[in-house]
Amino acid sequence: MEIILFGLLALLLVFMFFNTRKRQKQMKAEQEEKATKTVPGAKVLLQGGLYGTIVSFDPENLDKPAQVEIAPGTVIEVHSQAILRIVDPTEDAPADEVEAEEAPAVDTVADSELPDPNHVETPEETRARLERNERGDSDN
């Protein structure tokens, strides 16, 4: 019985060893791919969720901060490891456009029924709308 348990333990350890090595190889490949794509002009996603364009990056000295332009004329310095991934141009295109084109046409509303886009709601109108919502009445 003990021999079977030791055999299962050895099998588990061998499986863990090979699985760990496979994952390390994948991580190394991903890091190398990221390093080759991280060039000035590349669009990137930062750890904080900001998108930007790389202005300068030193792949040899990873302790040197990378400069990323997050808005026209706004350049920030970030640690090189703060670059989460390189954003491919295909990722920028929203997938909803394709679905919207294939969707059947929805009944249109006449322009006279739409609210005036330049209308600013007064405090009295806001209170009245909120009171109607609390009672369960509907605007529409």
Tab-separated table of C-alpha atoms in Angstrom:
chain	number	residue	atom	x	y	z
A	1	MET	CA	0.000	0.000	0.000
A	2	GLU	CA	2.829	2.382	0.867
A	3	ILE	CA	4.543	1.654	-2.428
A	4	ILE	CA	1.421	2.742	-4.337
A	5	LEU	CA	1.235	5.984	-2.352
A	6	PHE	CA	4.909	6.721	-2.979
A	7	GLY	CA	4.392	5.923	-6.658
A	8	LEU	CA	1.433	8.339	-6.856
A	9	LEU	CA	3.456	11.003	-5.043
A	10	ALA	CA	6.368	10.554	-7.454
A	11	LEU	CA	3.992	10.714	-10.426
A	12	LEU	CA	2.441	13.926	-9.065
A	13	LEU	CA	5.875	15.506	-8.552
A	14	VAL	CA	6.946	14.602	-12.106
A	15	PHE	CA	3.704	16.061	-13.492
A	16	MET	CA	4.195	19.275	-11.491
A	17	PHE	CA	7.814	19.560	-12.676
A	18	PHE	CA	6.934	19.252	-16.379
A	19	ASN	CA	3.888	21.499	-16.050
A	20	THR	CA	5.990	24.202	-14.364
A	21	ARG	CA	8.676	24.003	-17.064
A	22	LYS	CA	6.043	24.288	-19.798
A	23	ARG	CA	4.550	27.381	-18.144
A	24	GLN	CA	8.007	28.961	-17.719
A	25	LYS	CA	8.719	28.460	-21.425
A	26	GLN	CA	5.405	30.105	-22.323
A	27	MET	CA	6.123	33.067	-20.031
A	28	LYS	CA	9.603	33.496	-21.504
A	29	ALA	CA	8.223	33.406	-25.045
A	30	GLU	CA	5.575	36.003	-24.144
A	31	GLN	CA	8.206	38.264	-22.577
A	32	GLU	CA	10.462	37.996	-25.631
A	33	GLU	CA	7.548	38.741	-27.949
A	34	LYS	CA	6.574	41.759	-25.835
A	35	ALA	CA	10.187	42.987	-25.853
A	36	THR	CA	10.390	42.791	-29.654
A	37	LYS	CA	7.075	44.614	-30.132
A	38	THR	CA	7.829	47.325	-27.552
A	39	VAL	CA	9.214	49.993	-29.854
A	40	PRO	CA	8.591	53.739	-30.079
A	41	GLY	CA	5.260	54.363	-31.781
A	42	ALA	CA	3.604	51.172	-30.526
A	43	LYS	CA	0.236	51.503	-28.780
A	44	VAL	CA	0.294	49.940	-25.309
A	45	LEU	CA	-1.987	49.185	-22.377
A	46	LEU	CA	-0.506	50.091	-18.986
A	47	GLN	CA	-1.134	48.284	-15.704
A	48	GLY	CA	-3.445	51.071	-14.514
A	49	GLY	CA	-5.737	50.691	-17.517
A	50	LEU	CA	-4.354	53.661	-19.452
A	51	TYR	CA	-3.727	53.407	-23.172
A	52	GLY	CA	-0.836	55.272	-24.725
A	53	THR	CA	1.892	55.346	-27.329
A	54	ILE	CA	5.514	54.584	-26.502
A	55	VAL	CA	7.813	57.562	-27.019
A	56	SER	CA	11.034	55.987	-25.730
A	57	PHE	CA	11.918	52.576	-24.329
A	58	ASP	CA	15.258	50.930	-23.543
A	59	PRO	CA	14.940	47.137	-23.840
A	60	GLU	CA	18.493	46.636	-22.539
A	61	ASN	CA	18.049	48.596	-19.281
A	62	LEU	CA	14.628	47.697	-17.888
A	63	ASP	CA	15.224	49.850	-14.796
A	64	LYS	CA	15.199	52.967	-16.968
A	65	PRO	CA	11.625	54.345	-17.172
A	66	ALA	CA	9.760	54.183	-20.444
A	67	GLN	CA	8.128	57.353	-21.727
A	68	VAL	CA	4.521	56.928	-22.825
A	69	GLU	CA	2.319	59.561	-24.434
A	70	ILE	CA	-1.206	59.169	-23.035
A	71	ALA	CA	-2.657	62.281	-24.695
A	72	PRO	CA	-1.309	64.675	-27.328
A	73	GLY	CA	1.525	66.507	-25.628
A	74	THR	CA	1.193	64.555	-22.342
A	75	VAL	CA	4.159	62.255	-21.829
A	76	ILE	CA	4.542	60.254	-18.624
A	77	GLU	CA	7.374	58.091	-17.351
A	78	VAL	CA	6.444	54.575	-16.260
A	79	HIS	CA	8.441	51.572	-15.151
A	80	SER	CA	9.033	49.214	-18.035
A	81	GLN	CA	7.122	46.470	-16.241
A	82	ALA	CA	4.048	48.722	-16.038
A	83	ILE	CA	3.479	48.036	-19.748
A	84	LEU	CA	0.902	45.277	-19.632
A	85	ARG	CA	0.698	44.477	-23.331
A	86	ILE	CA	1.039	45.834	-26.826
A	87	VAL	CA	-2.337	46.708	-28.337
A	88	ASP	CA	-2.806	45.363	-31.848
A	89	PRO	CA	-4.717	47.596	-34.271
A	90	THR	CA	-7.318	44.825	-34.646
A	91	GLU	CA	-8.124	45.031	-30.920
A	92	ASP	CA	-9.113	48.702	-31.268
A	93	ALA	CA	-12.020	47.984	-33.622
A	94	PRO	CA	-15.202	47.362	-31.622
A	95	ALA	CA	-16.867	44.027	-32.282
A	96	ASP	CA	-20.335	45.579	-31.892
A	97	GLU	CA	-20.127	47.212	-35.334
A	98	VAL	CA	-20.424	43.865	-37.095
A	99	GLU	CA	-23.379	42.794	-34.975
A	100	ALA	CA	-25.114	46.159	-35.449
A	101	GLU	CA	-24.937	45.854	-39.232
A	102	GLU	CA	-26.488	42.379	-39.166
A	103	ALA	CA	-29.265	43.299	-36.724
A	104	PRO	CA	-32.709	43.936	-38.190
A	105	ALA	CA	-33.859	47.534	-38.446
A	106	VAL	CA	-35.628	48.906	-35.372
A	107	ASP	CA	-38.719	51.083	-35.591
A	108	THR	CA	-37.623	54.680	-35.871
A	109	VAL	CA	-38.971	57.476	-33.720
A	110	ALA	CA	-40.145	60.684	-35.313
A	111	ASP	CA	-37.904	63.696	-34.670
A	112	SER	CA	-40.797	65.523	-33.013
A	113	GLU	CA	-40.963	62.802	-30.309
A	114	LEU	CA	-37.284	63.106	-29.354
A	115	PRO	CA	-36.313	65.452	-26.510
A	116	ASP	CA	-34.479	68.633	-27.435
A	117	PRO	CA	-30.734	67.868	-27.096
A	118	ASN	CA	-30.006	71.488	-26.112
A	119	HIS	CA	-32.587	71.504	-23.300
A	120	VAL	CA	-31.112	71.745	-19.804
A	121	GLU	CA	-33.302	70.343	-17.071
A	122	THR	CA	-34.200	72.868	-14.372
A	123	PRO	CA	-34.057	71.948	-10.661
A	124	GLU	CA	-37.867	71.913	-10.531
A	125	GLU	CA	-38.058	69.529	-13.501
A	126	THR	CA	-35.455	67.301	-11.872
A	127	ARG	CA	-37.406	67.126	-8.610
A	128	ALA	CA	-40.628	66.370	-10.493
A	129	ARG	CA	-38.909	63.626	-12.508
A	130	LEU	CA	-37.422	62.062	-9.377
A	131	GLU	CA	-40.776	62.152	-7.598
A	132	ARG	CA	-42.442	60.460	-10.589
A	133	ASN	CA	-39.714	57.780	-10.531
A	134	GLU	CA	-40.235	57.173	-6.810
A	135	ARG	CA	-43.999	56.724	-7.365
A	136	GLY	CA	-43.293	54.337	-10.215
A	137	ASP	CA	-44.596	56.610	-12.951
A	138	SER	CA	-42.617	56.630	-16.122
A	139	ASP	CA	-41.353	59.502	-18.271
A	140	ASN	CA	-41.631	57.541	-21.467
